């Protein structure tokens, strides 16, 4: 134990020394992937506590693998294993340089060699000629491979990057073989503390063994006597032995890609893929990429720049690739993706048109991804359909599955489909595993399961998810766990994108609002808008923030509200007429939300104007959020004009089918009260108060209507206390819950204006 003075200066509280330190290190080195090894002392202590596991203890198996000698430890030690059948290896680990099994004298390698020598001499010739067989590797469908760095023995630098990417493109065409991406390899090397080191044969084998890959492919290119030979070695990471080697020869630079293509087809067949499958989904590499190796190298460097976060460099390199080969469809597609991320619809369409013009130069996987990406501009259901097909054909393409979940959740409000798409993505092979777990948690929150979402959010953070954690904060807020929500908020780190960083701070308004502090929520929105302007966010984000601020004021409008609402609505109308297709649905949602606020505060004329501006826009049929808000706006107009039956007709079907927006139920509840059906209104109020997780997690236009949802989730308690049977337990519990949530709620103007009667 270090002195407190030294600890205060930065020393560790305790230093670990002694025999336990080398023993732990050697056991860690010895263990196979997924294997729990322990010394005799640790096994004794662990087995004493096994009773605390209850019935789960019966599934455990305790094995003793014998005595091992450890480097740095003077005496041999017993090595034990504990694990569950089907999960743990449950077999003795192999000996290594720093830990090896102690065996009797007659079983030691020198003695065994001497004993076997005579037999080898007598029978070697017969066995060699009669029973000779090629080495094999236990490779099954959807197993993973690691590709080592190209061994370039020609001295030609342009082969270094271009052949690496060509080999990857060729392997990614396969539905049989899974390939560790560059990002997955980088993450694995970071865990090994070997980042930046060349992925040579030895390091690739070690990485494959750690990560559970079944094979390593080592590409080599060499030139001998004017012939260029491309070779692919398949290495078994368990033994480090080359089990297959395929090669092809050619003359001249133009022969390199066909040679690589030929060798790769043979390797895929050797790994167990049928030749029919190899032929059916195979696009020749010089066609799937480009026959111009300089263009291919520029493209490869662009991919690396994009992975490293150097977006400008990546775009410049992609531009150089298409300049060298204007028919390079894959490079055009990457340019389109970059424009899409920047919200540049014109640029996205321009580059997608170029990629479409040369679609025969795309692999099947890239073609499906392009069709899905293209549909996200105008047709979200088709986008999800194409991306889902891609995920079905390539089930370990985690990028495709994440995109299915993302667009199903945010565009189609189909969080159940999002959850289904993410099933099975929480695996070590997924380079974006933290994001996958976080996406699953986000879907669970929108489906109403706040505790389940919190468990997944916690796991995502444990796996390394940082930056934007707003949904995690919201999950705790939905359970009114405000201290926990603030604890999570303290874990957030800025991501460097002003719009996302502002969005991450929306809890500054939602938490006080959920505790009945409307003034605090309005003040928080004013601060957020000022900070957004200072950091230079675009007008689109400012429009969302203004919508949120106005939605708070709509519950108890001040004298300036009507003029401010009209001014904002006029601005949104103008921008809507100028917006591209990617942004139009956001303006449609805002205009319809403005129509609800206008009707709710008595300006039915403005409400009708805004509904008329949207009209029967095609995006109402595509995006459920805009369609739902259109029904809400029309229902509020009908309610304001004394036609509650019409409002009920507009919204009742959504509630019955579990569709539409959370907020629509609050309008339906008030329409039922106006129509005299207080019993049905009480049932809707109960639903609103019980489904608070949906209020926080529903992705209505990203952020714009969450505060209104949050307010309605507590106002529903106030309504339920008055709508339930007088004197009933339900009424009493609702009144008590409302008083606890908003201690001064009965005196708030936002509450009294919404009163549904005694």
XYZ file of C-alpha atoms in Angstrom:
758
model
C 0.000 0.000 0.000
C 1.381 3.378 -0.987
C 1.492 6.271 1.462
C -1.538 8.621 1.160
C 0.815 11.422 0.250
C 2.085 9.437 -2.750
C -1.460 8.521 -3.766
C -2.391 12.187 -3.741
C 0.564 12.823 -6.040
C -0.710 10.281 -8.575
C 0.514 6.899 -7.346
C -1.774 3.839 -7.297
C -3.369 3.124 -3.885
C -1.934 -0.388 -4.044
C 0.854 -2.024 -6.042
C 0.335 -5.646 -7.047
C 3.451 -7.782 -6.736
C 4.362 -11.313 -5.802
C 3.649 -14.716 -7.294
C 0.040 -13.918 -8.225
C 1.182 -11.418 -10.833
C 3.156 -13.772 -13.175
C 0.621 -16.562 -12.562
C -2.252 -14.335 -13.734
C -0.250 -13.149 -16.736
C 0.620 -16.700 -17.812
C -2.956 -17.943 -17.376
C -4.186 -15.081 -19.564
C -1.627 -15.975 -22.242
C -2.555 -19.651 -22.065
C -6.348 -19.250 -22.249
C -8.216 -19.932 -25.482
C -10.887 -17.475 -26.706
C -13.884 -17.637 -24.358
C -12.026 -19.767 -21.811
C -11.826 -19.134 -18.050
C -8.676 -20.578 -16.489
C -7.658 -20.326 -12.835
C -4.998 -21.524 -10.464
C -5.679 -24.099 -7.775
C -6.087 -21.424 -5.111
C -8.497 -19.384 -7.235
C -10.454 -22.531 -8.120
C -10.772 -23.459 -4.462
C -12.075 -20.008 -3.527
C -14.448 -19.840 -6.491
C -15.931 -23.267 -5.894
C -16.693 -22.374 -2.279
C -18.991 -19.594 -3.487
C -20.736 -21.592 -6.218
C -23.776 -22.151 -4.001
C -24.641 -18.487 -4.351
C -25.485 -19.082 -8.019
C -28.549 -21.186 -7.156
C -29.891 -23.368 -9.962
C -27.442 -21.871 -12.443
C -24.603 -23.646 -10.631
C -25.815 -26.937 -12.067
C -24.850 -25.850 -15.591
C -21.201 -25.283 -14.694
C -18.429 -27.787 -15.370
C -15.224 -27.726 -13.365
C -12.222 -29.310 -15.055
C -8.611 -29.834 -14.046
C -6.237 -29.724 -17.026
C -3.155 -30.905 -15.153
C 0.150 -29.368 -14.167
C 1.685 -26.577 -16.225
C 5.007 -24.848 -15.946
C 4.979 -21.042 -16.204
C 7.899 -18.871 -17.184
C 8.937 -16.851 -14.126
C 7.262 -19.280 -11.683
C 9.637 -21.770 -10.036
C 7.276 -24.699 -9.471
C 4.646 -26.309 -11.709
C 1.027 -25.367 -10.961
C -2.345 -27.011 -11.479
C -4.517 -25.313 -14.090
C -8.320 -25.487 -13.708
C -11.175 -24.404 -15.968
C -14.784 -23.478 -15.249
C -17.393 -22.965 -17.930
C -20.709 -23.946 -19.453
C -21.129 -26.586 -22.137
C -21.635 -25.031 -25.560
C -20.023 -21.756 -24.543
C -16.622 -22.515 -23.018
C -13.977 -24.605 -24.864
C -13.733 -27.068 -21.928
C -10.457 -28.509 -23.169
C -6.851 -28.281 -22.156
C -5.119 -25.212 -23.614
C -2.150 -25.699 -25.886
C 1.361 -25.137 -24.606
C 3.156 -21.961 -25.602
C 6.467 -20.192 -25.198
C 5.617 -18.875 -21.723
C 3.355 -21.636 -20.397
C 3.569 -25.335 -21.175
C 2.025 -28.518 -19.878
C 4.155 -30.779 -17.726
C 4.043 -34.370 -18.982
C 5.706 -37.626 -17.828
C 9.159 -38.400 -19.131
C 7.925 -41.008 -21.583
C 5.479 -38.492 -23.094
C 7.948 -35.665 -23.573
C 8.738 -34.706 -27.154
C 12.390 -35.961 -27.260
C 11.430 -39.410 -25.947
C 8.387 -39.617 -28.192
C 10.554 -38.660 -31.118
C 13.029 -41.414 -30.340
C 10.273 -43.982 -29.900
C 8.650 -42.993 -33.171
C 11.824 -42.764 -35.229
C 11.995 -46.482 -35.977
C 8.388 -46.590 -37.102
C 8.892 -43.524 -39.275
C 11.937 -45.056 -40.918
C 10.142 -48.340 -41.636
C 6.790 -47.000 -42.740
C 7.540 -43.481 -43.879
C 7.899 -44.286 -47.537
C 4.668 -46.268 -47.706
C 2.666 -43.653 -45.797
C 4.066 -40.788 -47.848
C 3.207 -42.322 -51.191
C -0.028 -44.126 -50.339
C -1.818 -41.986 -47.791
C -0.519 -38.542 -48.630
C -3.212 -35.810 -48.264
C -3.279 -32.077 -48.320
C -3.679 -30.168 -45.044
C -7.182 -28.916 -44.294
C -8.851 -26.235 -42.219
C -12.135 -26.485 -40.307
C -13.933 -23.683 -42.149
C -17.732 -23.467 -42.213
C -20.242 -21.151 -43.840
C -20.188 -17.587 -42.389
C -16.879 -18.175 -40.611
C -14.503 -15.219 -40.500
C -11.157 -14.573 -42.169
C -8.456 -11.988 -41.541
C -6.562 -10.640 -44.540
C -2.927 -9.802 -43.802
C -1.117 -6.929 -45.487
C 0.032 -7.564 -49.033
C 3.577 -8.880 -49.313
C 4.749 -6.799 -52.269
C 7.993 -8.160 -53.707
C 7.845 -6.255 -56.973
C 9.006 -2.856 -55.693
C 5.956 -1.243 -57.358
C 4.230 0.906 -54.713
C 0.873 1.165 -56.504
C 0.206 -2.510 -55.751
C 0.317 -1.928 -51.980
C -3.099 -0.323 -51.532
C -4.863 -1.246 -54.758
C -4.542 -5.027 -54.382
C -5.566 -4.904 -50.734
C -8.878 -3.251 -51.599
C -9.393 -5.473 -54.669
C -8.956 -8.585 -52.524
C -11.452 -7.253 -50.008
C -13.988 -6.443 -52.725
C -13.609 -9.962 -54.069
C -14.125 -11.592 -50.675
C -17.075 -9.350 -49.803
C -18.953 -10.715 -52.820
C -19.181 -14.046 -51.021
C -22.205 -15.002 -48.914
C -20.112 -17.874 -47.520
C -17.011 -16.099 -46.198
C -17.054 -13.223 -43.709
C -14.194 -10.757 -43.821
C -12.833 -8.677 -40.948
C -13.066 -5.066 -42.114
C -10.236 -2.564 -41.772
C -12.124 -0.948 -38.897
C -12.530 -4.285 -37.116
C -8.819 -4.989 -37.533
C -7.901 -1.523 -36.229
C -10.105 -1.988 -33.158
C -8.613 -5.428 -32.494
C -5.058 -4.082 -32.772
C -5.962 -1.349 -30.280
C -7.164 -3.987 -27.820
C -3.879 -5.836 -28.375
C -1.950 -2.567 -27.905
C -0.370 -3.172 -31.315
C -2.069 -0.382 -33.291
C -0.085 0.988 -36.199
C 1.970 -2.169 -36.682
C 2.028 -3.869 -40.099
C -0.367 -6.809 -40.261
C 2.226 -9.387 -41.272
C 1.827 -13.147 -41.118
C 2.632 -13.448 -37.413
C 0.493 -10.530 -36.209
C -2.438 -11.507 -38.457
C -2.312 -15.054 -37.079
C -2.236 -13.784 -33.503
C -5.125 -11.406 -34.192
C -7.198 -14.151 -35.827
C -6.610 -16.457 -32.860
C -7.673 -13.758 -30.367
C -10.745 -12.718 -32.344
C -11.952 -16.214 -33.215
C -11.332 -16.030 -36.977
C -10.958 -19.402 -38.692
C -8.391 -18.462 -41.300
C -5.781 -15.914 -42.326
C -5.248 -15.032 -45.979
C -1.761 -13.793 -46.819
C -1.541 -12.183 -50.286
C 1.778 -11.945 -52.098
C 2.783 -10.446 -55.422
C 6.177 -11.097 -56.987
C 7.837 -10.677 -60.365
C 10.190 -13.291 -61.743
C 11.548 -13.260 -65.290
C 8.856 -10.919 -66.604
C 6.027 -12.952 -65.061
C 3.933 -11.410 -62.282
C 2.672 -14.023 -59.849
C -0.178 -13.340 -57.405
C -0.377 -15.846 -54.546
C -2.872 -16.325 -51.721
C -1.875 -18.430 -48.729
C -4.580 -19.692 -46.366
C -3.146 -20.063 -42.860
C -4.673 -21.950 -39.940
C -4.268 -19.516 -37.012
C -4.277 -22.359 -34.464
C -1.160 -23.954 -35.878
C 0.283 -21.118 -37.955
C 0.643 -23.580 -40.854
C -0.190 -22.763 -44.477
C -2.948 -25.205 -45.415
C -3.673 -23.943 -48.937
C -1.806 -21.808 -51.419
C -3.313 -20.681 -54.710
C -1.573 -18.567 -57.324
C -1.960 -17.265 -60.850
C 0.576 -15.816 -63.282
C 0.393 -13.134 -65.908
C 2.457 -10.661 -67.885
C 2.168 -6.927 -67.444
C 0.343 -4.775 -64.923
C -2.997 -5.373 -66.643
C -2.777 -9.086 -65.719
C -2.642 -8.506 -61.955
C -6.366 -8.128 -61.209
C -7.429 -11.124 -63.367
C -4.718 -13.191 -61.662
C -5.918 -12.136 -58.217
C -9.498 -12.896 -59.258
C -8.559 -16.395 -60.390
C -6.576 -17.198 -57.243
C -9.367 -15.849 -55.045
C -12.016 -17.991 -56.744
C -9.859 -21.063 -56.062
C -9.402 -20.076 -52.409
C -13.142 -19.620 -51.918
C -13.650 -23.108 -53.321
C -10.955 -24.526 -51.048
C -12.676 -23.009 -48.018
C -15.803 -25.014 -48.859
C -17.893 -22.654 -50.975
C -19.503 -24.363 -53.942
C -18.209 -23.305 -57.328
C -21.792 -22.620 -58.392
C -22.067 -20.054 -55.585
C -18.689 -18.575 -56.472
C -19.790 -18.148 -60.085
C -23.302 -16.836 -59.359
C -22.345 -13.789 -57.270
C -18.942 -13.095 -58.751
C -18.185 -9.929 -60.670
C -14.667 -9.843 -62.119
C -12.431 -7.647 -59.977
C -11.318 -5.413 -62.835
C -15.012 -4.779 -63.499
C -16.259 -4.578 -59.908
C -13.514 -2.074 -59.103
C -11.501 -0.621 -61.990
C -8.826 -1.917 -64.361
C -6.903 1.314 -63.666
C -4.654 0.481 -60.697
C -3.877 4.143 -60.056
C -7.596 4.865 -59.718
C -7.954 1.832 -57.469
C -5.107 3.066 -55.264
C -6.705 6.527 -54.960
C -9.991 4.856 -53.988
C -8.236 2.686 -51.401
C -6.509 5.694 -49.858
C -9.888 7.458 -49.797
C -11.412 4.608 -47.801
C -8.579 4.821 -45.292
C -8.983 8.596 -44.999
C -12.723 8.177 -44.399
C -12.074 5.588 -41.673
C -9.589 7.978 -40.054
C -12.156 10.794 -40.042
C -10.468 12.866 -42.785
C -13.603 13.531 -44.826
C -12.128 16.265 -47.049
C -9.142 14.098 -47.987
C -11.431 11.141 -48.673
C -13.654 13.153 -51.011
C -10.648 14.514 -52.904
C -9.256 10.991 -53.358
C -12.603 9.644 -54.586
C -12.750 12.540 -57.065
C -9.292 11.587 -58.309
C -10.407 7.971 -58.705
C -13.364 8.896 -60.950
C -11.177 11.328 -62.895
C -8.829 8.461 -63.711
C -11.739 6.107 -64.458
C -15.071 7.901 -65.083
C -16.884 4.534 -65.030
C -15.659 3.627 -61.511
C -19.142 3.065 -60.036
C -17.966 2.186 -56.542
C -16.123 5.520 -56.231
C -19.184 7.437 -57.481
C -21.237 5.636 -54.847
C -18.865 6.661 -52.034
C -19.073 10.273 -53.215
C -22.874 10.070 -53.084
C -22.764 8.739 -49.507
C -20.549 11.631 -48.441
C -22.913 14.187 -49.967
C -25.870 12.463 -48.268
C -24.232 12.791 -44.839
C -23.752 16.507 -45.507
C -27.449 16.940 -46.410
C -26.573 17.867 -50.010
C -29.486 16.430 -51.977
C -28.339 17.814 -55.348
C -24.845 16.367 -54.913
C -26.221 13.053 -53.683
C -28.499 12.674 -56.701
C -25.746 13.765 -59.096
C -23.321 11.112 -57.903
C -25.984 8.418 -57.588
C -26.908 9.074 -61.235
C -23.293 8.438 -62.219
C -23.201 5.222 -60.180
C -26.510 4.087 -61.702
C -25.156 4.714 -65.193
C -22.457 2.115 -64.485
C -24.412 -0.224 -62.220
C -23.037 -3.237 -64.081
C -19.698 -2.313 -62.477
C -21.067 -2.856 -58.952
C -21.046 -6.065 -56.942
C -24.405 -7.462 -55.860
C -23.819 -6.229 -52.315
C -22.924 -2.692 -53.396
C -25.843 -2.597 -55.835
C -28.382 -3.429 -53.134
C -26.833 -0.857 -50.831
C -27.011 1.783 -53.564
C -30.688 1.035 -54.217
C -31.418 1.353 -50.508
C -29.448 4.582 -50.158
C -31.115 6.084 -53.214
C -34.578 5.288 -51.863
C -33.876 7.084 -48.564
C -34.252 10.366 -50.474
C -37.895 9.829 -51.472
C -39.210 6.404 -50.519
C -38.372 5.269 -46.982
C -40.384 1.985 -47.164
C -38.474 0.918 -50.285
C -35.187 1.937 -48.654
C -35.883 -0.322 -45.690
C -37.036 -3.128 -48.016
C -33.821 -3.043 -50.090
C -31.583 -2.769 -47.038
C -33.450 -5.635 -45.375
C -32.883 -7.788 -48.467
C -29.184 -6.945 -48.276
C -29.114 -7.965 -44.604
C -30.906 -11.230 -45.388
C -28.444 -12.149 -48.143
C -25.444 -11.095 -46.050
C -26.578 -11.655 -42.446
C -23.194 -10.669 -41.012
C -23.147 -7.326 -42.834
C -23.727 -5.313 -39.670
C -23.694 -2.031 -41.584
C -26.763 -3.138 -43.557
C -28.603 -4.331 -40.458
C -27.887 -1.089 -38.617
C -29.247 0.905 -41.545
C -32.408 -1.206 -41.626
C -32.906 -0.468 -37.935
C -32.081 3.226 -38.276
C -34.464 3.985 -41.133
C -37.223 1.709 -39.784
C -37.046 3.493 -36.425
C -36.586 7.120 -37.450
C -38.367 7.199 -40.820
C -41.106 4.582 -40.467
C -41.606 4.759 -36.665
C -41.363 0.960 -36.780
C -39.234 0.322 -33.719
C -40.261 -3.341 -33.598
C -38.671 -3.888 -37.005
C -35.614 -1.973 -35.823
C -35.256 -4.265 -32.816
C -35.637 -7.331 -35.030
C -32.972 -6.070 -37.445
C -30.481 -5.565 -34.610
C -30.915 -9.075 -33.182
C -27.567 -10.855 -33.297
C -25.428 -7.736 -33.845
C -24.128 -7.663 -30.269
C -21.086 -9.783 -31.154
C -17.314 -9.165 -31.032
C -17.059 -9.368 -34.841
C -19.153 -6.202 -35.161
C -16.752 -3.261 -35.294
C -19.652 -0.943 -34.400
C -20.889 -3.088 -31.531
C -21.433 -0.188 -29.056
C -23.545 1.667 -31.646
C -25.522 -1.516 -32.375
C -26.371 -2.064 -28.700
C -27.278 1.622 -28.325
C -29.569 1.441 -31.376
C -31.315 -1.614 -29.898
C -31.796 0.229 -26.612
C -33.241 3.232 -28.463
C -35.811 0.969 -30.140
C -36.724 -0.627 -26.794
C -37.360 2.801 -25.284
C -39.657 3.771 -28.167
C -41.518 0.473 -27.694
C -42.199 1.392 -24.061
C -39.676 -0.757 -22.180
C -37.634 1.778 -20.192
C -35.975 -0.751 -17.786
C -34.947 -2.989 -20.695
C -33.619 0.015 -22.574
C -31.573 1.145 -19.550
C -29.905 -2.263 -19.274
C -28.886 -2.071 -22.935
C -27.753 1.549 -22.663
C -25.550 0.568 -19.718
C -24.006 -2.197 -21.795
C -23.394 0.175 -24.717
C -21.539 2.569 -22.419
C -19.537 -0.333 -20.965
C -18.555 -1.317 -24.520
C -17.314 2.219 -25.172
C -20.282 4.267 -26.366
C -19.711 7.930 -25.540
C -20.717 11.309 -26.919
C -24.480 11.454 -27.545
C -26.375 9.739 -24.697
C -29.669 11.661 -24.793
C -31.790 8.527 -25.218
C -30.116 6.953 -22.163
C -30.957 10.092 -20.160
C -34.543 9.948 -21.429
C -34.934 6.320 -20.334
C -34.158 7.243 -16.720
C -36.398 10.322 -16.957
C -39.282 8.132 -18.180
C -39.028 6.288 -14.847
C -38.687 9.647 -13.036
C -35.141 8.686 -11.981
C -33.839 12.218 -12.295
C -30.623 11.740 -10.302
C -29.672 8.836 -12.558
C -30.557 10.909 -15.616
C -28.181 13.661 -14.492
C -25.478 11.080 -13.758
C -25.695 9.828 -17.340
C -25.740 13.403 -18.635
C -22.379 13.952 -16.943
C -20.949 11.047 -18.991
C -21.708 12.754 -22.301
C -18.817 14.157 -24.286
C -19.102 16.607 -27.206
C -18.849 14.948 -30.618
C -17.725 18.113 -32.391
C -20.884 18.484 -34.498
C -22.831 21.544 -33.252
C -26.295 20.178 -34.114
C -25.712 16.854 -32.319
C -24.116 18.542 -29.334
C -27.146 20.831 -28.949
C -29.517 17.882 -29.302
C -27.596 16.040 -26.569
C -28.488 18.848 -24.168
C -32.268 18.752 -24.632
C -32.575 17.101 -21.238
C -31.871 20.576 -19.837
C -35.454 21.423 -20.843
C -37.192 18.039 -20.562
C -36.097 17.281 -16.976
C -37.447 20.501 -15.399
C -40.604 20.231 -17.523
C -41.207 16.666 -16.328
C -41.036 17.944 -12.740
C -43.577 20.718 -13.370
C -41.053 23.551 -13.766
C -42.414 25.095 -16.968
C -40.537 28.357 -16.444
C -37.283 26.436 -16.057
C -37.966 24.492 -19.245
C -38.661 27.694 -21.213
C -35.476 29.279 -19.854
C -33.477 26.192 -20.840
C -34.819 26.374 -24.395
C -33.779 30.032 -24.594
C -30.248 29.100 -23.486
C -30.044 26.242 -25.961
C -31.095 28.473 -28.843
C -28.554 31.137 -27.895
C -25.813 28.511 -27.715
C -26.957 27.046 -31.051
C -26.650 30.438 -32.734
C -23.229 30.984 -31.174
C -21.917 27.617 -32.400
C -23.234 28.220 -35.902
C -25.863 25.507 -36.322
C -27.937 25.715 -39.485
C -31.381 27.278 -39.811
C -33.015 23.877 -39.936
C -31.921 23.071 -36.382
C -32.949 26.540 -35.198
C -36.404 25.864 -36.648
C -36.649 22.692 -34.540
C -35.583 24.537 -31.379
C -38.116 27.301 -32.071
C -40.833 24.679 -32.522
C -39.999 23.173 -29.126
C -40.053 26.580 -27.442
C -43.388 27.462 -29.049
C -44.877 24.102 -28.054
C -44.203 24.952 -24.402
C -45.868 28.354 -24.748
C -48.923 26.871 -26.517
C -50.145 25.299 -23.253
C -50.590 28.729 -21.604
C -50.117 31.317 -24.391
C -48.892 34.786 -23.477
C -49.955 37.943 -25.316
C -47.100 37.737 -27.820
C -47.646 34.058 -28.627
C -50.065 34.480 -31.552
C -47.785 36.979 -33.346
C -44.667 34.890 -32.662
C -46.377 31.738 -33.924
C -47.498 33.415 -37.148
C -44.049 34.912 -37.733
C -42.415 31.502 -37.247
C -45.021 29.771 -39.426
C -44.505 32.279 -42.249
C -40.757 31.648 -42.108
C -41.300 27.885 -42.218
C -43.675 28.255 -45.180
C -41.043 30.175 -47.115
C -38.312 27.686 -46.328
C -40.596 24.779 -47.181
C -41.023 26.137 -50.712
C -37.230 26.299 -51.108
C -36.345 22.998 -49.397
C -34.998 19.938 -51.147
C -36.679 16.555 -50.817
C -34.386 15.498 -47.971
C -35.600 18.393 -45.800
C -39.201 18.746 -46.952
C -40.634 16.203 -44.529
C -39.143 18.131 -41.598
C -40.832 21.323 -42.760
C -44.101 19.444 -43.326
C -44.027 18.169 -39.752
C -43.295 21.647 -38.378
C -46.059 23.293 -40.415
C -48.583 20.705 -39.212
C -47.374 21.068 -35.615
C -47.825 24.827 -36.055
C -51.357 24.154 -37.264
C -52.100 22.218 -34.066
C -50.711 25.038 -31.904
C -52.759 27.614 -33.824
C -56.002 25.639 -33.500
C -55.311 24.840 -29.841
C -54.843 28.525 -29.024
C -57.855 29.766 -31.005
C -56.328 30.815 -34.341
C -58.232 28.359 -36.522
C -57.666 30.489 -39.624
C -53.885 30.113 -39.358
C -54.308 26.418 -38.642
C -56.287 25.955 -41.849
C -53.721 27.960 -43.823
C -50.861 25.727 -42.652
C -52.772 22.504 -43.331
C -53.576 23.823 -46.819
C -49.886 24.590 -47.490
C -49.062 20.938 -46.922
C -52.170 19.701 -48.736
C -51.866 16.106 -49.932
C -48.097 16.176 -50.258
C -46.728 12.756 -51.356
C -44.526 12.536 -48.274
C -47.636 12.219 -46.115
C -48.012 8.732 -47.591
C -44.367 7.861 -47.002
C -43.561 9.054 -43.491
C -45.846 8.024 -40.589
C -44.764 10.990 -38.429
C -45.972 13.562 -40.955
C -49.152 11.589 -41.666
C -49.858 11.303 -37.933
C -49.338 15.014 -37.331
C -51.643 15.810 -40.271
C -54.448 13.838 -38.592
C -53.695 15.548 -35.270
C -53.871 19.039 -36.829
C -57.157 18.302 -38.597
C -58.606 16.762 -35.435
C -57.651 19.823 -33.363
C -59.309 22.088 -35.935
C -62.463 19.973 -35.763
C -62.358 20.081 -31.964
C -61.913 23.872 -31.964
C -64.939 24.206 -34.258
C -67.145 22.036 -32.057
C -67.032 18.812 -34.087
C -65.567 16.277 -31.612
C -67.025 13.266 -33.457
C -64.968 14.173 -36.520
C -61.840 14.470 -34.374
C -62.519 11.045 -32.873
C -62.932 9.502 -36.337
C -59.553 10.924 -37.367
C -57.639 9.521 -34.368
C -59.467 6.503 -32.937
C -58.164 4.064 -35.547
C -54.530 4.894 -34.715
C -55.136 4.223 -31.042
C -56.994 0.973 -31.676
C -54.218 -0.386 -33.906
C -51.341 0.846 -31.748
C -50.156 3.152 -34.532
C -49.771 6.872 -35.018
C -48.157 9.353 -32.665
C -48.199 9.351 -28.882
C -49.467 12.938 -28.916
C -52.495 11.940 -30.972
C -53.909 10.143 -27.920
C -53.988 13.391 -25.938
C -56.100 15.051 -28.649
C -58.289 11.920 -28.845
C -58.812 12.028 -25.076
C -60.013 15.636 -25.184
C -62.287 14.863 -28.144
C -63.867 11.980 -26.216
C -64.479 14.293 -23.258
C -66.065 16.865 -25.561
C -68.278 14.113 -27.016
C -69.359 13.049 -23.517
C -67.606 9.666 -23.508
C -65.692 10.127 -20.245
C -65.210 6.391 -19.690
C -63.343 5.912 -22.966
C -61.468 9.161 -22.346
C -60.292 7.766 -18.978
C -58.921 4.670 -20.734
C -56.937 6.833 -23.152
C -55.656 8.977 -20.258
C -54.523 5.803 -18.469
C -52.658 4.696 -21.616
C -50.902 8.074 -21.869
C -49.745 7.961 -18.249
C -48.582 4.345 -18.470
C -46.674 4.701 -21.758
C -44.274 7.435 -20.631
C -41.325 5.621 -22.208
C -42.953 6.084 -25.615
C -43.421 9.795 -24.891
C -39.671 10.166 -24.398
C -38.476 7.660 -26.994
C -40.779 8.306 -29.961
C -38.637 9.680 -32.836
C -41.105 12.331 -34.026
C -39.122 14.429 -36.484
C -35.924 13.684 -34.509
C -36.423 16.162 -31.641
C -39.180 18.645 -32.446
C -42.173 17.354 -30.487
C -40.667 15.557 -27.506
C -41.429 18.305 -24.965
C -45.119 18.230 -25.883
C -45.112 14.450 -25.421
C -43.421 14.774 -22.027
C -45.954 17.355 -20.862
C -48.898 15.183 -21.964
C -47.567 12.137 -20.069
C -48.088 13.964 -16.745
C -51.128 16.020 -17.726
C -52.749 12.646 -18.441
C -52.540 11.846 -14.708
C -54.377 15.065 -13.897
C -57.044 14.184 -16.479
C -57.351 10.592 -15.251
C -57.943 11.761 -11.675
C -61.018 13.655 -12.953
C -62.220 11.200 -15.589
C -62.046 7.983 -13.566
C -64.980 6.887 -11.429
C -65.220 9.384 -8.535
C -63.849 7.894 -5.332
C -62.278 4.945 -7.169
C -58.782 3.686 -6.469
C -57.770 4.644 -10.003
C -58.822 8.266 -9.475
C -57.080 8.464 -6.096
C -53.860 6.916 -7.360
C -53.788 9.219 -10.388
C -54.315 12.318 -8.206
C -51.572 11.187 -5.825
C -49.149 10.459 -8.682
C -49.854 13.846 -10.269
C -49.267 15.672 -6.993
C -45.977 13.866 -6.511
C -44.812 14.551 -10.079
C -45.872 18.215 -10.119
C -46.162 19.413 -6.501
C -47.671 22.744 -7.586
C -49.384 21.317 -10.645
C -52.965 22.197 -9.738
C -52.133 25.913 -9.735
C -50.177 25.956 -12.991
C -51.919 27.755 -15.880
C -50.795 24.926 -18.173
C -52.883 22.577 -16.024
C -55.933 24.723 -15.361
C -56.317 25.561 -19.058
C -56.380 21.837 -19.842
C -58.834 20.912 -17.047
C -61.347 18.311 -18.233
C -63.837 18.980 -15.467
C -64.539 17.617 -11.991
